[in-house]
Amino acid sequence: MLNISGIHEGFVLDHIQAGMSLQIYHDLKLDKLDCTVAIIRNAKSSKMGKKDILKVECPIEALDLDILGFIDHNITVNVIQDDKIVEKKVLHLPKQVKNVIHCKNPRCITSIEQELDQIFILTDEAKEIYRCKYCEEKYRK
């Protein structure tokens, strides 16, 4: 049996679609942070069949969890402090995502100015449509 110890302060991201944990690892920029991360892939789940789990030990303010709502709003986010779950966050589509979606419009300013942040704004929550802040190029989830 696999045994991964508990964490003192941080997050447990549960019910991640199987195979998506590495994308989430990169999107949350966990490779840039000095924190302990456990990635569990293809764990058995009665609800999902298979799922991934991420355990991240870091200061709570270190992560921007808004991006998780964009990736998959069904992910369960458990906030851990002093070895106990203190909060379960409900995820929603963020109003804006930065440097996650890349504009495909070759005439967009972001194609020329490489240092410019790729910012997309939610324009239709029901249809999950985002638009580029600069050129209005549409992105549908």
Coordinates of N, CA and C in Angstrom, one line a residue:
M1 N 0.8 -1.2 0.0 CA 0.0 0.0 0.0 C 0.9 1.2 0.0
L2 N 0.5 2.2 -0.8 CA 1.2 3.5 -0.9 C 0.9 4.3 0.3
N3 N 1.9 4.9 1.0 CA 1.7 5.7 2.1 C 2.4 7.1 1.9
I4 N 1.6 8.1 1.9 CA 2.1 9.5 1.8 C 1.7 10.2 3.0
S5 N 2.6 10.8 3.8 CA 2.3 11.4 5.0 C 1.4 12.6 4.8
G6 N 0.8 13.1 5.9 CA -0.1 14.3 5.9 C 0.8 15.5 5.8
I7 N 0.1 16.6 5.6 CA 0.8 17.9 5.5 C 0.4 18.8 6.6
H8 N 1.3 19.7 7.0 CA 1.0 20.6 8.2 C 0.2 21.8 7.7
E9 N 0.6 22.4 6.5 CA 0.0 23.6 6.0 C 0.0 23.5 4.5
G10 N -1.1 23.7 3.8 CA -1.1 23.7 2.4 C -2.5 23.2 1.8
F11 N -2.4 22.4 0.7 CA -3.6 22.1 0.0 C -3.6 20.6 -0.4
V12 N -4.8 20.0 -0.4 CA -5.0 18.7 -1.0 C -6.0 18.9 -2.1
L13 N -5.6 18.7 -3.4 CA -6.4 18.8 -4.5 C -6.9 17.4 -4.9
D14 N -8.1 17.2 -4.7 CA -8.7 15.8 -5.0 C -9.7 15.9 -6.1
H15 N -10.0 14.7 -6.6 CA -11.0 14.5 -7.7 C -10.5 15.2 -9.0
I16 N -9.2 15.2 -9.2 CA -8.7 15.7 -10.5 C -8.9 14.6 -11.5
Q17 N -9.3 15.0 -12.7 CA -9.5 14.0 -13.8 C -8.2 13.3 -14.0
A18 N -8.2 11.9 -14.1 CA -7.0 11.1 -14.3 C -6.2 11.6 -15.4
G19 N -4.9 11.8 -15.1 CA -3.9 12.2 -16.1 C -3.7 13.7 -16.2
M20 N -4.5 14.5 -15.4 CA -4.4 16.0 -15.5 C -3.5 16.6 -14.4
S21 N -2.9 15.8 -13.5 CA -2.2 16.3 -12.4 C -0.9 17.1 -12.8
L22 N -0.2 16.6 -13.8 CA 1.0 17.2 -14.3 C 0.7 18.6 -14.9
Q23 N -0.4 18.7 -15.7 CA -0.8 20.0 -16.2 C -1.1 20.9 -15.1
I24 N -1.8 20.5 -14.1 CA -2.1 21.4 -13.0 C -0.8 21.8 -12.3
Y25 N 0.1 20.9 -12.1 CA 1.4 21.1 -11.5 C 2.1 22.3 -12.2
H26 N 2.1 22.3 -13.5 CA 2.7 23.3 -14.3 C 1.9 24.6 -14.3
D27 N 0.6 24.5 -14.4 CA -0.3 25.7 -14.4 C -0.3 26.5 -13.1
L28 N -0.1 25.8 -12.0 CA 0.0 26.4 -10.7 C 1.4 26.9 -10.4
K29 N 2.3 26.6 -11.4 CA 3.7 27.0 -11.3 C 4.4 26.4 -10.0
L30 N 4.0 25.2 -9.7 CA 4.6 24.5 -8.5 C 6.1 24.2 -8.7
D31 N 6.5 24.1 -10.0 CA 7.9 23.8 -10.2 C 8.8 25.1 -9.9
K32 N 8.2 26.2 -9.8 CA 8.9 27.5 -9.4 C 8.9 27.7 -7.9
L33 N 8.1 27.0 -7.2 CA 8.0 27.3 -5.7 C 8.8 26.3 -5.0
D34 N 9.3 26.7 -3.8 CA 10.1 25.8 -2.9 C 9.1 25.1 -2.0
C35 N 8.4 24.1 -2.4 CA 7.4 23.4 -1.6 C 7.4 21.9 -1.9
T36 N 6.8 21.2 -1.0 CA 6.8 19.8 -1.1 C 5.5 19.4 -1.9
V37 N 5.6 18.6 -2.9 CA 4.4 18.2 -3.7 C 4.4 16.7 -3.9
A38 N 3.3 16.1 -3.6 CA 3.1 14.7 -3.9 C 2.0 14.6 -5.0
I39 N 2.3 13.9 -6.1 CA 1.4 13.7 -7.2 C 1.0 12.2 -7.2
I40 N -0.3 12.0 -7.0 CA -0.8 10.6 -7.1 C -1.6 10.5 -8.3
R41 N -1.2 9.6 -9.2 CA -1.9 9.5 -10.5 C -2.6 8.2 -10.6
N42 N -3.8 8.2 -11.2 CA -4.6 7.0 -11.4 C -5.0 6.3 -10.1
A43 N -5.3 7.0 -9.1 CA -5.8 6.4 -7.9 C -7.2 5.9 -8.1
K44 N -7.6 4.8 -7.4 CA -9.0 4.3 -7.5 C -10.0 5.2 -6.9
S45 N -11.1 5.4 -7.6 CA -12.1 6.3 -7.1 C -13.5 5.7 -7.4
S46 N -14.3 5.5 -6.4 CA -15.7 5.0 -6.6 C -16.5 6.0 -7.4
K47 N -16.2 7.2 -7.2 CA -17.0 8.3 -7.9 C -16.6 8.5 -9.4
M48 N -15.3 8.4 -9.6 CA -14.8 8.7 -10.9 C -14.1 7.6 -11.7
G49 N -14.0 6.4 -11.0 CA -13.2 5.3 -11.6 C -11.8 5.4 -11.3
K50 N -11.1 6.4 -11.9 CA -9.7 6.8 -11.6 C -9.6 8.3 -11.4
K51 N -8.7 8.7 -10.6 CA -8.5 10.1 -10.4 C -7.1 10.4 -10.0
D52 N -6.7 11.7 -10.1 CA -5.4 12.1 -9.6 C -5.6 13.0 -8.4
I53 N -4.5 13.0 -7.5 CA -4.6 13.8 -6.3 C -3.2 14.6 -6.2
L54 N -3.3 15.8 -5.8 CA -2.1 16.6 -5.6 C -2.1 17.0 -4.1
K55 N -1.0 16.8 -3.4 CA -0.8 17.2 -2.0 C 0.3 18.3 -2.1
V56 N 0.0 19.5 -1.7 CA 1.0 20.6 -1.8 C 1.2 21.1 -0.4
E57 N 2.4 21.0 0.2 CA 2.7 21.6 1.4 C 3.4 23.0 1.2
C58 N 2.7 24.1 1.5 CA 3.3 25.4 1.3 C 2.4 26.4 2.0
P59 N 2.9 27.6 2.2 CA 2.0 28.6 2.8 C 0.7 28.8 2.0
I60 N -0.4 29.0 2.6 CA -1.7 29.0 1.9 C -1.7 30.2 0.9
E61 N -1.1 31.3 1.2 CA -1.2 32.4 0.3 C -0.2 32.3 -0.9
A62 N 0.6 31.2 -1.0 CA 1.5 31.0 -2.0 C 0.9 30.6 -3.4
L63 N -0.3 30.1 -3.4 CA -0.9 29.6 -4.6 C -2.1 30.4 -5.0
D64 N -2.2 30.6 -6.3 CA -3.4 31.2 -6.9 C -4.3 30.1 -7.4
L65 N -5.4 29.8 -6.7 CA -6.2 28.7 -7.0 C -7.3 29.0 -8.0
D66 N -7.4 30.3 -8.4 CA -8.4 30.7 -9.4 C -8.3 29.9 -10.7
I67 N -7.0 29.5 -11.1 CA -6.8 28.8 -12.3 C -7.4 27.4 -12.3
L68 N -7.6 26.9 -11.1 CA -8.2 25.5 -11.0 C -9.7 25.6 -11.4
G69 N -10.4 26.6 -11.2 CA -11.7 26.8 -11.6 C -11.8 26.8 -13.1
F70 N -10.8 27.3 -13.8 CA -10.7 27.3 -15.2 C -10.5 25.9 -15.8
I71 N -9.5 25.2 -15.1 CA -9.1 23.9 -15.6 C -10.2 22.9 -15.4
D72 N -10.8 22.8 -14.2 CA -11.9 21.9 -13.9 C -12.5 22.3 -12.6
H73 N -13.8 22.8 -12.6 CA -14.4 23.3 -11.4 C -14.9 22.2 -10.5
N74 N -14.7 20.9 -10.9 CA -15.1 19.8 -10.1 C -14.0 19.3 -9.1
I75 N -12.8 19.9 -9.2 CA -11.7 19.6 -8.3 C -12.1 20.0 -6.9
T76 N -11.9 19.1 -6.0 CA -12.1 19.4 -4.6 C -10.8 20.0 -4.0
V77 N -10.9 21.2 -3.4 CA -9.7 21.9 -2.8 C -9.9 21.9 -1.3
N78 N -9.1 21.1 -0.6 CA -9.1 21.1 0.9 C -7.9 21.9 1.4
V79 N -8.2 22.9 2.2 CA -7.2 23.8 2.8 C -6.8 23.2 4.1
I80 N -5.5 23.0 4.3 CA -5.0 22.4 5.5 C -4.2 23.4 6.3
Q81 N -4.5 23.5 7.6 CA -3.7 24.3 8.6 C -3.6 23.5 9.8
D82 N -2.4 23.4 10.4 CA -2.1 22.7 11.7 C -2.6 21.2 11.5
D83 N -2.3 20.6 10.4 CA -2.6 19.2 10.2 C -4.1 18.9 10.0
K84 N -5.0 19.9 9.9 CA -6.4 19.7 9.8 C -7.0 20.4 8.6
I85 N -8.1 19.8 8.1 CA -8.8 20.5 7.0 C -9.6 21.7 7.7
V86 N -9.3 22.9 7.3 CA -10.0 24.1 7.8 C -11.0 24.7 6.9
E87 N -10.9 24.3 5.6 CA -11.8 24.8 4.6 C -11.9 24.0 3.4
K88 N -13.0 23.8 2.8 CA -13.2 23.2 1.5 C -13.6 24.3 0.5
K89 N -12.8 24.6 -0.5 CA -13.1 25.7 -1.4 C -13.9 25.2 -2.6
V90 N -14.9 26.0 -2.9 CA -15.8 25.7 -4.1 C -15.2 26.5 -5.2
L91 N -14.9 25.8 -6.3 CA -14.3 26.4 -7.5 C -15.3 27.0 -8.5
H92 N -15.0 28.1 -9.1 CA -15.9 28.7 -10.1 C -15.0 29.1 -11.2
L93 N -15.6 29.4 -12.4 CA -14.8 29.9 -13.5 C -14.3 31.3 -13.1
P94 N -13.0 31.5 -13.3 CA -12.5 32.9 -13.0 C -12.9 33.9 -14.0
K95 N -13.0 35.1 -13.6 CA -13.4 36.2 -14.5 C -12.3 36.5 -15.5
Q96 N -11.1 36.2 -15.1 CA -9.9 36.5 -16.0 C -8.9 35.4 -15.7
V97 N -8.2 34.9 -16.8 CA -7.1 34.0 -16.7 C -5.9 34.7 -17.4
K98 N -4.7 34.5 -16.7 CA -3.5 35.1 -17.2 C -2.4 34.1 -17.5
N99 N -1.9 34.1 -18.7 CA -0.8 33.2 -19.1 C -1.1 31.7 -19.0
V100 N -2.4 31.4 -19.3 CA -2.8 30.0 -19.3 C -3.3 29.7 -20.7
I101 N -4.1 30.5 -21.3 CA -4.6 30.4 -22.7 C -3.7 31.3 -23.5
H102 N -3.3 30.8 -24.7 CA -2.5 31.6 -25.6 C -3.3 32.0 -26.8
C103 N -3.3 33.3 -27.2 CA -4.1 33.8 -28.3 C -3.6 33.1 -29.6
K104 N -4.5 32.7 -30.4 CA -4.1 32.0 -31.7 C -4.2 33.0 -32.8
N105 N -4.7 34.2 -32.6 CA -4.8 35.2 -33.6 C -3.4 35.7 -34.0
P106 N -2.9 35.4 -35.2 CA -1.5 35.8 -35.6 C -1.3 37.4 -35.7
R107 N -2.4 38.1 -35.7 CA -2.4 39.6 -35.8 C -2.5 40.2 -34.4
C108 N -2.7 39.4 -33.3 CA -2.8 39.9 -32.0 C -1.4 40.5 -31.5
I109 N -1.5 41.5 -30.7 CA -0.3 42.2 -30.2 C 0.6 41.2 -29.4
T110 N -0.1 40.1 -28.8 CA 0.7 39.2 -28.0 C 1.5 38.3 -28.9
S111 N 1.3 38.2 -30.2 CA 2.1 37.4 -31.1 C 3.4 38.2 -31.3
I112 N 3.4 39.5 -31.3 CA 4.6 40.3 -31.6 C 5.3 40.6 -30.3
E113 N 4.6 41.0 -29.3 CA 5.2 41.4 -28.0 C 5.2 40.2 -27.1
Q114 N 6.3 39.5 -27.1 CA 6.4 38.2 -26.3 C 6.4 38.4 -24.8
E115 N 6.7 39.6 -24.3 CA 6.7 39.8 -22.9 C 5.3 40.1 -22.3
L116 N 4.4 40.4 -23.2 CA 3.1 40.8 -22.9 C 2.3 39.6 -22.3
D117 N 1.6 39.8 -21.2 CA 0.8 38.7 -20.6 C -0.3 38.4 -21.5
Q118 N -0.6 37.1 -21.5 CA -1.8 36.6 -22.3 C -3.0 36.6 -21.3
I119 N -3.9 37.6 -21.5 CA -5.0 37.8 -20.6 C -6.3 37.5 -21.4
F120 N -7.1 36.6 -20.8 CA -8.4 36.3 -21.4 C -9.5 36.6 -20.3
I121 N -10.6 37.2 -20.8 CA -11.7 37.6 -19.9 C -12.9 36.8 -20.2
L122 N -13.6 36.3 -19.1 CA -14.8 35.5 -19.3 C -15.9 36.4 -19.8
T123 N -16.5 36.0 -21.0 CA -17.5 36.9 -21.6 C -18.9 36.2 -21.6
D124 N -18.9 34.9 -21.5 CA -20.1 34.1 -21.4 C -19.9 32.9 -20.5
E125 N -20.4 33.1 -19.3 CA -20.2 32.0 -18.3 C -21.0 30.7 -18.6
A126 N -22.2 30.8 -19.1 CA -23.0 29.7 -19.5 C -22.3 28.8 -20.5
K127 N -21.7 29.5 -21.5 CA -21.1 28.7 -22.6 C -19.6 28.6 -22.4
E128 N -19.0 29.1 -21.3 CA -17.6 29.0 -20.9 C -16.7 29.6 -22.0
I129 N -17.1 30.8 -22.4 CA -16.3 31.5 -23.5 C -15.5 32.6 -22.9
Y130 N -14.2 32.6 -23.3 CA -13.3 33.6 -22.9 C -12.8 34.4 -24.2
R131 N -12.5 35.7 -24.0 CA -12.0 36.4 -25.1 C -10.7 37.1 -24.8
C132 N -9.8 37.2 -25.7 CA -8.5 37.9 -25.5 C -8.7 39.3 -25.2
K133 N -8.0 39.8 -24.2 CA -8.2 41.2 -23.8 C -7.8 42.2 -24.9
Y134 N -6.9 41.8 -25.7 CA -6.3 42.7 -26.7 C -7.0 42.7 -28.1
C135 N -7.4 41.5 -28.5 CA -7.9 41.4 -29.9 C -9.3 40.8 -30.0
E136 N -9.9 40.4 -28.8 CA -11.2 39.8 -28.7 C -11.3 38.4 -29.4
E137 N -10.2 37.8 -29.7 CA -10.2 36.4 -30.2 C -10.9 35.5 -29.2
K138 N -11.8 34.7 -29.6 CA -12.7 33.8 -28.8 C -11.9 32.5 -28.4
Y139 N -12.1 32.1 -27.2 CA -11.6 30.8 -26.7 C -12.7 30.1 -26.0
R140 N -13.1 28.9 -26.4 CA -14.2 28.1 -25.8 C -13.6 27.0 -25.1
K141 N -13.9 26.8 -23.8 CA -13.4 25.6 -23.1 C -13.9 24.3 -23.6

